[in-house]
CSV table of C-alpha atoms in Angstrom, one decimal:
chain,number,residue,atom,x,y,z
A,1,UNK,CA,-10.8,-11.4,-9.7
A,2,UNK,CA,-13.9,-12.0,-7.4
A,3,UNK,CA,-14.1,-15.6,-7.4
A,4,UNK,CA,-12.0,-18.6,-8.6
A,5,UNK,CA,-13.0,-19.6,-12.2
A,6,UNK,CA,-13.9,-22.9,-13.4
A,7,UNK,CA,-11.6,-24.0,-16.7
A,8,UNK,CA,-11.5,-26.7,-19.2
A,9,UNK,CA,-9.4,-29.7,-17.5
A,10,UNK,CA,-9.5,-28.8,-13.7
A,11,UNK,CA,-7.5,-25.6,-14.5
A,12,UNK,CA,-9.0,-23.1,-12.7
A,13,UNK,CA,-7.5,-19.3,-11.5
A,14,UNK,CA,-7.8,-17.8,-8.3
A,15,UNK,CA,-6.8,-14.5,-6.2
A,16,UNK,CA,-3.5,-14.9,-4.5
A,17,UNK,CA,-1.6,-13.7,-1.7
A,18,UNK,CA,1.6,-13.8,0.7
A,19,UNK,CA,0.0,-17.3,1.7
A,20,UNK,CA,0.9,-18.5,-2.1
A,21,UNK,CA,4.4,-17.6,-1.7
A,22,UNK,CA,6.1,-20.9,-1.1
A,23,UNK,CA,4.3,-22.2,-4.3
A,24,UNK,CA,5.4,-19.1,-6.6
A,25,UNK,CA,8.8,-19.6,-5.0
A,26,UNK,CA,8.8,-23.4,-6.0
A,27,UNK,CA,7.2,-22.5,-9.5
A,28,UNK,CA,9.6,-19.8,-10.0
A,29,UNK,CA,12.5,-21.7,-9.4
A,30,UNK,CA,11.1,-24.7,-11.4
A,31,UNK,CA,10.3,-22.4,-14.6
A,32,UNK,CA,13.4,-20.3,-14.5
A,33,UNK,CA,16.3,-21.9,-15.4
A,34,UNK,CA,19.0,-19.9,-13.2
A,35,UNK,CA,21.5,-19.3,-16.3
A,36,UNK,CA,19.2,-16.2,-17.5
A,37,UNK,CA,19.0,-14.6,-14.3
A,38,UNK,CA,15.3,-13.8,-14.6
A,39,UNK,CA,14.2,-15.0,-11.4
A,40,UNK,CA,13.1,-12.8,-8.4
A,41,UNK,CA,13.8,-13.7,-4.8
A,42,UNK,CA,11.5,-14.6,-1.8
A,43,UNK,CA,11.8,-11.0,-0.6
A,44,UNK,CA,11.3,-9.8,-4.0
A,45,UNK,CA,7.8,-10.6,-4.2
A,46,UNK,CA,7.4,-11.0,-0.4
A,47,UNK,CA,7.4,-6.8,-0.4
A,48,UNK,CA,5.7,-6.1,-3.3
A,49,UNK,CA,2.8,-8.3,-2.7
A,50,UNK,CA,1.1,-5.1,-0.4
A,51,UNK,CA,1.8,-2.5,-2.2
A,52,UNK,CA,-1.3,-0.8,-4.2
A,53,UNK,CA,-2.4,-2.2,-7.2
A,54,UNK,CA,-0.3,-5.1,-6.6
A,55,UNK,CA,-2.2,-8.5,-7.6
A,56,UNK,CA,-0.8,-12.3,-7.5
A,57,UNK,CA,-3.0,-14.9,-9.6
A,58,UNK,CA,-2.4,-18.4,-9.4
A,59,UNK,CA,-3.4,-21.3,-11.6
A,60,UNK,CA,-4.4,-24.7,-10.0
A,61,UNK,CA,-4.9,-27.8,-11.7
A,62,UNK,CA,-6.8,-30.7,-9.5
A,63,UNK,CA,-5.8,-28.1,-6.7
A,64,UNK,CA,-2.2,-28.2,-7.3
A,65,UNK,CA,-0.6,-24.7,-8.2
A,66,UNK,CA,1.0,-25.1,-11.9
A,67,UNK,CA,0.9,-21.3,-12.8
A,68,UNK,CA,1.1,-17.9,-11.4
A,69,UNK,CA,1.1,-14.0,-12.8
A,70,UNK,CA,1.9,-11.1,-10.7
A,71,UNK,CA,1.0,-8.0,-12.1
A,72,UNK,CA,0.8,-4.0,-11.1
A,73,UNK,CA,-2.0,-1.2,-12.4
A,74,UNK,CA,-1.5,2.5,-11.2
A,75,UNK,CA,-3.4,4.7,-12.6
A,76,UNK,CA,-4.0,3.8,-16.6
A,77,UNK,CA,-1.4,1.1,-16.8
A,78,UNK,CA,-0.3,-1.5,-16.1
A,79,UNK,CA,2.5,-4.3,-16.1
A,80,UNK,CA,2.7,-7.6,-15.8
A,81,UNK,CA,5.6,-8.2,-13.3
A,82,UNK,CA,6.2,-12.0,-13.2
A,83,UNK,CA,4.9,-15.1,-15.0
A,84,UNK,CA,5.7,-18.7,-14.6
A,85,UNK,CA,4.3,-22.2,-15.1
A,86,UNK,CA,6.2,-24.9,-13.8
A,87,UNK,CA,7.5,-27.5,-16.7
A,88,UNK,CA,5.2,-30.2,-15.8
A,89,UNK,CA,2.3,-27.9,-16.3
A,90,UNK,CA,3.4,-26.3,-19.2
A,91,UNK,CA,1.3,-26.8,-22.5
A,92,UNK,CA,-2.0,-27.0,-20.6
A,93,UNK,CA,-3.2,-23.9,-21.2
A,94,UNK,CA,-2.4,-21.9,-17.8
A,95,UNK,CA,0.0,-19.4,-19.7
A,96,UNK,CA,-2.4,-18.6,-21.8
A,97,UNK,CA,-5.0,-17.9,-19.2
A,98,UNK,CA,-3.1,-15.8,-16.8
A,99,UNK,CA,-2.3,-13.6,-19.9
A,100,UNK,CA,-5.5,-13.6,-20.6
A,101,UNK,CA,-6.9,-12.5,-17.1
A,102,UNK,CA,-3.7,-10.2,-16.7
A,103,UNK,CA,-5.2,-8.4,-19.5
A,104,UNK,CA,-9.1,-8.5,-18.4
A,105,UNK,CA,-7.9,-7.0,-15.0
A,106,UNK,CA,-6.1,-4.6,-16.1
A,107,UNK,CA,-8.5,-3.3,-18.6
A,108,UNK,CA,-11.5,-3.7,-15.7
A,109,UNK,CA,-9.2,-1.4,-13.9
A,110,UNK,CA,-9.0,1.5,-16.4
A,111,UNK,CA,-5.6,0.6,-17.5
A,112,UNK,CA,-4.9,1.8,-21.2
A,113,UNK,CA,-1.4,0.6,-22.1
A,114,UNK,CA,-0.4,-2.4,-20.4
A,115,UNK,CA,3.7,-4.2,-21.2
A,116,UNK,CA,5.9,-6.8,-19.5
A,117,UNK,CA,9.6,-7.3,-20.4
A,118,UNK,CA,10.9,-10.8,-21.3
A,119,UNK,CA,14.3,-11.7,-21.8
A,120,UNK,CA,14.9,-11.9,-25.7
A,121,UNK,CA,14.8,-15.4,-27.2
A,122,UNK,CA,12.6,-16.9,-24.1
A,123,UNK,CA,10.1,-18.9,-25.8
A,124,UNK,CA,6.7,-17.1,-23.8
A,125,UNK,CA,7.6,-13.8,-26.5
A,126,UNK,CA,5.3,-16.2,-28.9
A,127,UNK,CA,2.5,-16.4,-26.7
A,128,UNK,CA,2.3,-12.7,-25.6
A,129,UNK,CA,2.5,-11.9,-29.6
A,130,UNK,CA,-0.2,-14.6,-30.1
A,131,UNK,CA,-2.3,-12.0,-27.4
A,132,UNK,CA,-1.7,-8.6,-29.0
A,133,UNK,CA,1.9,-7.4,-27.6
A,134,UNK,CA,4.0,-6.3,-29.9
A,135,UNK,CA,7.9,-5.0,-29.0
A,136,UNK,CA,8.5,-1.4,-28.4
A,137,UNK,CA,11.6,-1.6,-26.7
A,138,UNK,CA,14.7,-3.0,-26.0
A,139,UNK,CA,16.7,-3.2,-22.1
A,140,UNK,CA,20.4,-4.0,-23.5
A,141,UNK,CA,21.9,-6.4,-20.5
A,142,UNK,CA,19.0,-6.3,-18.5
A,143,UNK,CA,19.0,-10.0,-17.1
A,144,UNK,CA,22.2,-11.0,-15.0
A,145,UNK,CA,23.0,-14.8,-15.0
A,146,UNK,CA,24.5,-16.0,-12.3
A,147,UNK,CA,27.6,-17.0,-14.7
A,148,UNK,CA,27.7,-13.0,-15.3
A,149,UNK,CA,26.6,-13.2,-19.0
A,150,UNK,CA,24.0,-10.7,-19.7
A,151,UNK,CA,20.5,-11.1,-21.4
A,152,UNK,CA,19.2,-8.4,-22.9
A,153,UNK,CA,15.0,-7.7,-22.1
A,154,UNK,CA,12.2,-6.7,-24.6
A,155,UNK,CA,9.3,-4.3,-23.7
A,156,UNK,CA,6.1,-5.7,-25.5
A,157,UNK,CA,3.1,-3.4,-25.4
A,158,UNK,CA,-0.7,-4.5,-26.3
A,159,UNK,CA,-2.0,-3.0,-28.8
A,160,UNK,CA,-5.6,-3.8,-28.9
């Protein structure tokens, strides 16, 4: 992304970076609830943030971040890692944009398939069907909770 974007409503995207990392944390935790085990730590995204083709976007409303995707292109794919809006923010539209950029990125970079797993009956499978993914896949128990129950994970694909 070269430059922050204006969008309806003061929503706006913008390039991230380790600096964001206390407001992924805190939208992560708020968007997460802990019994799916979905969640990635600090040091999680901490160490992937420099590694190549690594990229963090984050959504702002009135300069508050609500939103944030983090997403990874080698070669002609690509994956979108991590995606959250915190609760307050959510209906606004900022899901729908970081989709939307995640796959505008990805397709400026040369990628040809992009996917992302979600954990099976999360609510966001609607809105990355509503954008072209479609299931190809299934990870049986992927998702720990912190109870020990597993979850299993869906692999979407786009396929336009």
């Amino acid at each position: 992304m070269n430059a922050a974007r204006a969008r309806p409503a003061e929503l706006r995207l913008r390039a991230g970076g380790a600096d964001d990392l206390d407001d992924v944390m805190r939208i992560m935790t708020d968007a997460f609830p802990p019994c799916f085990g979905e969640a990635w730590t600090r040091s999680q995204c901490a160490g992937i943030l420099p590694l190549a083709g690594v990229s963090l976007t984050m959504a702002d409303h009135d300069q508050h971040a609500i939103g944030f995707a983090l997403a990874r292109t080698i070669m002609d794919e690509s994956e979108l890692l991590l995606i959250a809006v915190e609760v307050a923010g959510q209906g606004q539209g900022a899901g729908r944009l970081l989709v939307e950029d995640f796959i505008a990125q990805a397709r400026a970079q040369g990628a040809s398939r992009l996917h992302l797993e979600v954990r099976d009956g999360n609510s966001a499978v609607s809105l990355y069907q509503s954008a072209g993914f479609v299931p190809a896949g299934r990870r049986r128990a992927y998702y720990k909770a912190a109870d020990g129950r597993r979850h299993d994970a869906v692999t979407l694909v786009l396929v336009r």
